[in-house]
mmCIF file of C-alpha atoms in Angstrom:
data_model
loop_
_atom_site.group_PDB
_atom_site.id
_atom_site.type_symbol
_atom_site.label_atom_id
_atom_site.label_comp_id
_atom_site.label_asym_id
_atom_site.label_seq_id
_atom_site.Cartn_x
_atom_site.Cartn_y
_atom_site.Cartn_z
ATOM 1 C CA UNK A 1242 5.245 -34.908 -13.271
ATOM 2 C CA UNK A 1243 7.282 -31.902 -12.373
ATOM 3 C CA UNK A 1244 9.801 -32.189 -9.582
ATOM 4 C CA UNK A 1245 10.666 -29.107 -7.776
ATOM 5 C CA UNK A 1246 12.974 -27.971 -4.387
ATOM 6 C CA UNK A 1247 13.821 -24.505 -3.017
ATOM 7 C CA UNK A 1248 17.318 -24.117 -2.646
ATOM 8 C CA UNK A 1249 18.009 -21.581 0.092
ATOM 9 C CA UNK A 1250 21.627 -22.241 0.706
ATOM 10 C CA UNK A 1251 23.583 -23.038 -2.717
ATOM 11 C CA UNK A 1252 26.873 -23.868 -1.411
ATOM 12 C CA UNK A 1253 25.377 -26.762 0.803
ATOM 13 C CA UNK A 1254 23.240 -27.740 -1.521
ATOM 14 C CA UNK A 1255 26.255 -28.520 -4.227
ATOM 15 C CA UNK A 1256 27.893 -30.395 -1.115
ATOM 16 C CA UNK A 1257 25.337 -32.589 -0.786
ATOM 17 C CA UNK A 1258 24.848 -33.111 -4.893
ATOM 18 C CA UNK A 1259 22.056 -31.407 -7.218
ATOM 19 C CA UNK A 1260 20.404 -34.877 -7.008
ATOM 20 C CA UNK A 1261 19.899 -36.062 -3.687
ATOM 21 C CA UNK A 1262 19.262 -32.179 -2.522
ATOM 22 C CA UNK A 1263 15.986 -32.912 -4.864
ATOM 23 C CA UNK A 1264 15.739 -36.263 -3.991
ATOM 24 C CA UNK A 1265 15.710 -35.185 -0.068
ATOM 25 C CA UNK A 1266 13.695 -31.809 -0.097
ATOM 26 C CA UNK A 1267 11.858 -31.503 -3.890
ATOM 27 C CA UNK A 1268 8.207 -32.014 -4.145
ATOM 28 C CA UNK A 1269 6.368 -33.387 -7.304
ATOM 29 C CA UNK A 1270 4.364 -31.616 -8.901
ATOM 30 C CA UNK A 1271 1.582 -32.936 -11.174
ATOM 31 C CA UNK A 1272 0.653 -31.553 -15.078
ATOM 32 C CA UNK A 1273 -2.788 -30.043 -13.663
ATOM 33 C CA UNK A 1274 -0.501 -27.507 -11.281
ATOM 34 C CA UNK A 1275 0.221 -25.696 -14.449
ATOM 35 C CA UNK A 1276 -1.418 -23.122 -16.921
ATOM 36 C CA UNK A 1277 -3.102 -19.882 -16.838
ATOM 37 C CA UNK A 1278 -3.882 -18.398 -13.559
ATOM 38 C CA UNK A 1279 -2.239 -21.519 -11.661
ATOM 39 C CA UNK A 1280 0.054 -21.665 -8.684
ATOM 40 C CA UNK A 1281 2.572 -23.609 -10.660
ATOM 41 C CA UNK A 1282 5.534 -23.878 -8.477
ATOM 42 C CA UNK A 1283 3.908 -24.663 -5.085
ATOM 43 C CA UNK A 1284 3.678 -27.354 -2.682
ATOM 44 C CA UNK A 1285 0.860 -29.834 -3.199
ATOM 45 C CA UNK A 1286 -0.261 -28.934 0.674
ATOM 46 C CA UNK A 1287 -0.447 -25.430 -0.279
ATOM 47 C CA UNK A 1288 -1.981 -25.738 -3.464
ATOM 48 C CA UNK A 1289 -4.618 -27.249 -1.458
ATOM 49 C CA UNK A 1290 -5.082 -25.035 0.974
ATOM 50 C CA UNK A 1291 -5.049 -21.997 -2.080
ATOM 51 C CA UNK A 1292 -8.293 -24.426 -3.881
ATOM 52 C CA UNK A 1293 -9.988 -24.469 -0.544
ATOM 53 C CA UNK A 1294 -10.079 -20.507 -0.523
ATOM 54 C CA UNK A 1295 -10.733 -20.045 -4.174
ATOM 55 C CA UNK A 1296 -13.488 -22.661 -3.407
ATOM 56 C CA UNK A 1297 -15.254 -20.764 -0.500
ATOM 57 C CA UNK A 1298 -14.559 -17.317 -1.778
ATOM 58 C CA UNK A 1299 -14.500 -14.696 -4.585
ATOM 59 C CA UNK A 1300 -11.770 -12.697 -5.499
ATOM 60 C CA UNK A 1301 -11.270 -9.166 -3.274
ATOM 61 C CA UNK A 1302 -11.268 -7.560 -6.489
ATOM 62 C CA UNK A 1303 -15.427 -8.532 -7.401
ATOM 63 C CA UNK A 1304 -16.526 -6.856 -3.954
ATOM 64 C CA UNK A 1305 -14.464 -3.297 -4.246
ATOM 65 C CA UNK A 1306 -16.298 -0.620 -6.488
ATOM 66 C CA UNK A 1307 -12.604 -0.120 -7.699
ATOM 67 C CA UNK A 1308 -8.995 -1.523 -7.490
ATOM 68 C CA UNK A 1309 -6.503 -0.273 -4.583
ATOM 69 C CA UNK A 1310 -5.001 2.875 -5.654
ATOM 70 C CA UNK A 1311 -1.549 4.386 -5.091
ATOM 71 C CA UNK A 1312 -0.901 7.226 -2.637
ATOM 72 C CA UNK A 1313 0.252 10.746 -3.599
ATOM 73 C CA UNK A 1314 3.033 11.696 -5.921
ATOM 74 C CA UNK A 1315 3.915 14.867 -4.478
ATOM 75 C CA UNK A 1316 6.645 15.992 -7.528
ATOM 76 C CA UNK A 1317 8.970 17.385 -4.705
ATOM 77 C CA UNK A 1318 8.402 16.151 -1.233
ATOM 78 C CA UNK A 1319 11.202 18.959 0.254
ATOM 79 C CA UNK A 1320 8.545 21.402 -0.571
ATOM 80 C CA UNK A 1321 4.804 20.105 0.297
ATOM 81 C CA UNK A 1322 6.014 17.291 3.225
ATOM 82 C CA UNK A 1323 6.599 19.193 6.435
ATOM 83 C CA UNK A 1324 6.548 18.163 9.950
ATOM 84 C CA UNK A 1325 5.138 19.501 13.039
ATOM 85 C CA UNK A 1326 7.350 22.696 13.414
ATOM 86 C CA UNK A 1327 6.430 23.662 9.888
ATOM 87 C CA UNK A 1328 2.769 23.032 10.539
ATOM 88 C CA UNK A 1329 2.300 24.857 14.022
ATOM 89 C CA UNK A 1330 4.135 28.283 12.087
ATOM 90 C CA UNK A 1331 1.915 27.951 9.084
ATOM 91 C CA UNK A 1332 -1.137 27.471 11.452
ATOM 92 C CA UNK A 1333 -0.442 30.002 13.622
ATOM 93 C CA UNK A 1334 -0.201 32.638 11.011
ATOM 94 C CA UNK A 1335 -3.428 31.398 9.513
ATOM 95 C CA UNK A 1336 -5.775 28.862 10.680
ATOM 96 C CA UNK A 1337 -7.082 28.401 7.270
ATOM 97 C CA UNK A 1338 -3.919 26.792 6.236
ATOM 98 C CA UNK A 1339 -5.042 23.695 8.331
ATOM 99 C CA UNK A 1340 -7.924 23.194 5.636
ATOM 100 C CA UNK A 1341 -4.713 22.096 3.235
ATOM 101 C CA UNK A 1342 -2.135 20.603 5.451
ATOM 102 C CA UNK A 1343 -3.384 16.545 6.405
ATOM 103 C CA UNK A 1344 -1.475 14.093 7.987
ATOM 104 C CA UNK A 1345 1.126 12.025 6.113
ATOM 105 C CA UNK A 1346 2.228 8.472 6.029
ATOM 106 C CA UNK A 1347 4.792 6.527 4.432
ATOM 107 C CA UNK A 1348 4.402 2.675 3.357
ATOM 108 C CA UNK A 1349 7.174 1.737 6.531
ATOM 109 C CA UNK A 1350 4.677 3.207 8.775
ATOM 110 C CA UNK A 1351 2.112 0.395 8.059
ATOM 111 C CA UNK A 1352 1.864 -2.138 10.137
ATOM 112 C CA UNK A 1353 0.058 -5.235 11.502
ATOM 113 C CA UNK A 1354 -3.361 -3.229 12.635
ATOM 114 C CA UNK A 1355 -1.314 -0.641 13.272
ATOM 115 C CA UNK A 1356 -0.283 2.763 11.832
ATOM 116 C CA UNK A 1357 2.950 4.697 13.362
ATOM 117 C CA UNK A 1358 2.777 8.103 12.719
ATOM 118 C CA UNK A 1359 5.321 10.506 12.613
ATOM 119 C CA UNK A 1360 5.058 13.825 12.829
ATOM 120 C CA UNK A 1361 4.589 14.519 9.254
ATOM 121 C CA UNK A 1362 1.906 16.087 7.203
ATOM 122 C CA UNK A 1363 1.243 16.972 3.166
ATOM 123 C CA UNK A 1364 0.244 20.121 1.740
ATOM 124 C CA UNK A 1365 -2.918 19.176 -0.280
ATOM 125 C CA UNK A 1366 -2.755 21.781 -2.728
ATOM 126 C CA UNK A 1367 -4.751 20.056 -5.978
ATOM 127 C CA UNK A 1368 -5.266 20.838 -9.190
ATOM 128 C CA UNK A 1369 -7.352 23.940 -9.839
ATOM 129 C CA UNK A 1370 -6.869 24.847 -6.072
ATOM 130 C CA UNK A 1371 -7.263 28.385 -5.417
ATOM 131 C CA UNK A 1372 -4.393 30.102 -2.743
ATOM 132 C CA UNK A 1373 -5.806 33.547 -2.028
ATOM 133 C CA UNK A 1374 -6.716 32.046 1.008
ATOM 134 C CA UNK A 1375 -3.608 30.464 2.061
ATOM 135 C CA UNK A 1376 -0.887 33.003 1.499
ATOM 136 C CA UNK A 1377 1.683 31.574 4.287
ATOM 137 C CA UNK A 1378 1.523 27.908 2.325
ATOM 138 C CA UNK A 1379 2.530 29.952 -0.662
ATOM 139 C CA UNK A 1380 4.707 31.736 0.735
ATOM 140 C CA UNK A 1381 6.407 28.470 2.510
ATOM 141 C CA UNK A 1382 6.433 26.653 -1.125
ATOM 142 C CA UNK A 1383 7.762 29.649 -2.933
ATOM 143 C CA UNK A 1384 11.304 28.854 -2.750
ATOM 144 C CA UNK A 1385 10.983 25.826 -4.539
ATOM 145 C CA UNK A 1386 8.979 27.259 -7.893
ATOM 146 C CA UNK A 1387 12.257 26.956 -10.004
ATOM 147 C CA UNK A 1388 12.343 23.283 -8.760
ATOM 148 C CA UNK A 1389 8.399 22.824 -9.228
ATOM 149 C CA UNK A 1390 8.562 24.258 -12.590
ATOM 150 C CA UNK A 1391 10.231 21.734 -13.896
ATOM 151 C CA UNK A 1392 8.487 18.540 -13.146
ATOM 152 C CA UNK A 1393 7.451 16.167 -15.763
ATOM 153 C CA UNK A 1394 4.206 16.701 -15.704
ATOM 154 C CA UNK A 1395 2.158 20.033 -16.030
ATOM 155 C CA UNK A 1396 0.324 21.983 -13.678
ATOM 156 C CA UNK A 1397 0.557 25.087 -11.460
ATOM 157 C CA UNK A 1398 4.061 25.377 -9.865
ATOM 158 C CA UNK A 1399 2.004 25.848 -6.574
ATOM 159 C CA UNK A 1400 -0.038 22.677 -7.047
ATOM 160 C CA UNK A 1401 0.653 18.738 -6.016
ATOM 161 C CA UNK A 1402 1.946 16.899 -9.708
ATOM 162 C CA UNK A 1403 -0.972 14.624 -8.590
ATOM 163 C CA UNK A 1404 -3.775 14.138 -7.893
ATOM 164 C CA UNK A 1405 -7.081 15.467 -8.483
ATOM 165 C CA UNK A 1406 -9.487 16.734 -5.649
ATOM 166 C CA UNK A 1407 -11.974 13.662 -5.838
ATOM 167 C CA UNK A 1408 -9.302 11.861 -4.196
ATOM 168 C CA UNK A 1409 -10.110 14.204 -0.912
ATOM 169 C CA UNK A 1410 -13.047 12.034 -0.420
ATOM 170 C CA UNK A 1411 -11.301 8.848 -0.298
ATOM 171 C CA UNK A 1412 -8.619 9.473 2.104
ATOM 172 C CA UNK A 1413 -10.488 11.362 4.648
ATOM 173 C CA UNK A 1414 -12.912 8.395 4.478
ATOM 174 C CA UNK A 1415 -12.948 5.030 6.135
ATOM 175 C CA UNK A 1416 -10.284 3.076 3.863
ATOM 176 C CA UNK A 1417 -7.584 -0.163 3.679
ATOM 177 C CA UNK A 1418 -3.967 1.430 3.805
ATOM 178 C CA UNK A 1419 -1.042 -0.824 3.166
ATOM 179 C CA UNK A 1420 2.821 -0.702 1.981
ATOM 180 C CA UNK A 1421 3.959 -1.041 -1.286
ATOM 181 C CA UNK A 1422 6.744 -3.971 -0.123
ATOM 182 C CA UNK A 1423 5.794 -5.701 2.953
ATOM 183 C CA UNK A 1424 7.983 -8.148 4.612
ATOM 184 C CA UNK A 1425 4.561 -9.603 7.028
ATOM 185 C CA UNK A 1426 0.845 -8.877 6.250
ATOM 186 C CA UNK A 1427 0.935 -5.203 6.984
ATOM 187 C CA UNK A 1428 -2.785 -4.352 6.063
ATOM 188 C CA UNK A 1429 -4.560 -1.087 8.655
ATOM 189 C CA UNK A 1430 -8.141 0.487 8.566
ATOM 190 C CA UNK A 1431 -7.711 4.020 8.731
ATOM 191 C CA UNK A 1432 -10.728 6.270 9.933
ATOM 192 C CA UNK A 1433 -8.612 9.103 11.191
ATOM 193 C CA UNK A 1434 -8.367 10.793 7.321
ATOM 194 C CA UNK A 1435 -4.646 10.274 6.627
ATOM 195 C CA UNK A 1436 -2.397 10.757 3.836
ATOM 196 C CA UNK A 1437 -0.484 8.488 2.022
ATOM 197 C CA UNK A 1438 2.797 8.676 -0.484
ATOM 198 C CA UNK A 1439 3.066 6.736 -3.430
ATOM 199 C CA UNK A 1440 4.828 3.574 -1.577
ATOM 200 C CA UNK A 1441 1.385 2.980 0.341
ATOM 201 C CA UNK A 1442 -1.816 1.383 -2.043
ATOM 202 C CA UNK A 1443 -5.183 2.215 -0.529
ATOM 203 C CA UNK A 1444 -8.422 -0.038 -0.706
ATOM 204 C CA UNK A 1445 -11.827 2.464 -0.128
ATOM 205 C CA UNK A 1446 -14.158 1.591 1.720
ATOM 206 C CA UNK A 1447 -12.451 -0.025 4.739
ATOM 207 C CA UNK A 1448 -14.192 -2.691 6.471
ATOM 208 C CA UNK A 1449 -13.120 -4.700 9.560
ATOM 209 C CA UNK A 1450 -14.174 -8.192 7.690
ATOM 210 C CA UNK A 1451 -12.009 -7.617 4.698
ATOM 211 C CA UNK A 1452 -9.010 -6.764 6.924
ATOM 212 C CA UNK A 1453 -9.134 -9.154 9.301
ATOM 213 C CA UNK A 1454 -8.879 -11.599 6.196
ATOM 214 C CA UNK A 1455 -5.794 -9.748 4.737
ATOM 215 C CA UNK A 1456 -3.980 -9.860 7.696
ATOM 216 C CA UNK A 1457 -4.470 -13.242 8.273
ATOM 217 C CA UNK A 1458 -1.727 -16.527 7.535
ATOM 218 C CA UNK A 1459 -3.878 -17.601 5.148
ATOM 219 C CA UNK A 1460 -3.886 -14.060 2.651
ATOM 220 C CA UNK A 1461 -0.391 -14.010 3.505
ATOM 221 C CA UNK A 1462 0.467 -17.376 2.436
ATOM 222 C CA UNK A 1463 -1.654 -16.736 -0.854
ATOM 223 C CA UNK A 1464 0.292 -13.534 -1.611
ATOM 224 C CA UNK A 1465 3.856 -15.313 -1.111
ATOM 225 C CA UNK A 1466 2.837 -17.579 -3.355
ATOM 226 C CA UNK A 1467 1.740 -15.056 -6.474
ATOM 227 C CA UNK A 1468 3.681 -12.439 -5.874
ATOM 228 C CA UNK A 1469 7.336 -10.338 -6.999
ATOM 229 C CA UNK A 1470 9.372 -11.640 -3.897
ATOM 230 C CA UNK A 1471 13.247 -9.860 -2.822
ATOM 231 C CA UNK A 1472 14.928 -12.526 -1.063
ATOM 232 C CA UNK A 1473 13.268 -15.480 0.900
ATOM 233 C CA UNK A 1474 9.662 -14.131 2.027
ATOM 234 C CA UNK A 1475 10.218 -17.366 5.065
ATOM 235 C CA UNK A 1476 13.430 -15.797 6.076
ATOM 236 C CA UNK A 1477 13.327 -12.285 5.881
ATOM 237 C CA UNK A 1478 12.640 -11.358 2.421
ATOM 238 C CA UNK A 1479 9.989 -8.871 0.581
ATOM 239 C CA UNK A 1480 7.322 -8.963 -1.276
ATOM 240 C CA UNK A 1481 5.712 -6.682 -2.961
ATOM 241 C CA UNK A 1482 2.280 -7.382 -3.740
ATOM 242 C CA UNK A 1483 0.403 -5.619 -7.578
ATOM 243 C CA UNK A 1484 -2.579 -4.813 -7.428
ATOM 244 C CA UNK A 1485 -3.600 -7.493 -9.151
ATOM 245 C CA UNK A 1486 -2.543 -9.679 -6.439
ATOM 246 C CA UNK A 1487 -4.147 -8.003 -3.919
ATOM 247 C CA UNK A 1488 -7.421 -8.047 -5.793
ATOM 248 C CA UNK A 1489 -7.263 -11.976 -6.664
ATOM 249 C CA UNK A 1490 -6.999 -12.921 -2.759
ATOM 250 C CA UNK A 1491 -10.223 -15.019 -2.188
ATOM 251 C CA UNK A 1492 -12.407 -13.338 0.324
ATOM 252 C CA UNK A 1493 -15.265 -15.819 2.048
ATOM 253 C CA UNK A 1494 -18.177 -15.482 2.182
ATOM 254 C CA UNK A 1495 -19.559 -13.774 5.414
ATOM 255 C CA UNK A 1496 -23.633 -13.020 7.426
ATOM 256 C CA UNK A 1497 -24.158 -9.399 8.302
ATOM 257 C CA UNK A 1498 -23.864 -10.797 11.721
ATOM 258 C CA UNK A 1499 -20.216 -12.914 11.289
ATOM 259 C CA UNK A 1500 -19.326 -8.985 10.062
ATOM 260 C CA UNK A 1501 -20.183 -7.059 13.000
ATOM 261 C CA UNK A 1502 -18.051 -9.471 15.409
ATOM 262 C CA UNK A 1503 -14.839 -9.304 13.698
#
């Protein structure tokens, strides 16, 4: 067996000595704890609690039509993020220019069932858009073309460096929005048709059931235990979840009925 301890202050723990520091606080781990697709350095208790839900569930992953997917890489945010000001001149010019300015979120403005919004929205000009129709937005983004121009990737100097219009259809529908690095479950259903940068992921199509699970101490626990963690997840640390992760959490099996009262 496999003896393991978290050490969370060092210079204690080398006052105390290496060995009874173990001794006091490590937990033994058996042989069957490792290998592919284990928990490996986990509490027995937990690893438990992580066979229980593997046990009584399938992975997230097996009931999505597609993995989450990362918000919007705008190329130059200075240029197509605006706020409220911008929008109302834009607007008021022409009321078209709504059809390509949507409400914007960042990952820090996920939260716990909740989504803070502020103030700021994303010209949605995609690839193969045409702008006869929106002449103001043009004119707004026209000071940054020499910027534009020189993006990595290649595409009108007008246009978003990604994406491509199908992904209209998923953010203006019912969908699972969550934060890149998350210090606490920080999972929200959006039907209202926002926006999201590329620090948010995005799970399509949202459903109360699924979030209630991901925002739950169990999911959470699960995800502190496979994923890239920044500091002590128990004590004000990070972590910040692949997709991978996020698809592997085990979701239980649920009636239509258990559904409609979450």
């Amino acid at each position: 067996p496999t003896t393991w301890a978290v050490v969370r202050d060092l210079a204690a723990c080398y006052v105390e000595g290496i060995g009874n520091f173990v001794a006091r606080c490590g937990h033994v781990l058996s042989a069957s704890q490792f290998g592919a697709g284990k928990p490996r350095l986990m509490s027995q208790s937990k690893v438990d609690v992580q066979s229980k839900m593997r046990a009584r569930g399938k992975p997230l992953g097996q009931s999505l039509p597609q993995p989450a997917m990362m918000g919007i890489k705008t190329g130059l945010n200075a240029a197509f993020v605006i706020d409220e000001a911008t929008k109302r001149e834009l607007t008021a010019k022409n009321k078209r220019s709504l059809e390509i300015i949507k409400p914007f979120v960042a990952g820090d403005d996920i939260r716990h069932y909740e989504l803070h919004f502020r103030g700021t929205y994303l010209i949605y000009t995609v690839h193969g858009i045409d702008m006869r129709p929106y002449p103001e937005v043009l004119d707004h983004l026209r000071p940054f073309r020499n910027h534009l121009e020189k993006r990595a990737t290649q595409q009108q100097w007008y246009e978003l460096q990604q994406p491509q219009a199908a992904y209209r259809s998923y953010f203006e529908g019912p969908k699972i929005v969550y934060g890149q690095i998350m210090m606490a479950p920080r999972f929200f259903l959006d039907t209202e048709g926002f926006y999201t940068n590329q620090k948010c992921y995005f799970l399509v199509p949202g459903d109360w059931f699924i979030i209630a699970i991901l925002n739950s101490t169990p999911a959470w626990e699960y995800l502190k235990a496979v994923s890239v963690a920044f500091g002590d997840p128990d004590d004000g640390g990070r972590l910040e979840p692949r997709v991978e992760h996020i698809a592997s959490i085990p979701i239980p099996e649920a009636t239509s009925q258990e559904r409609e009262t979450v």
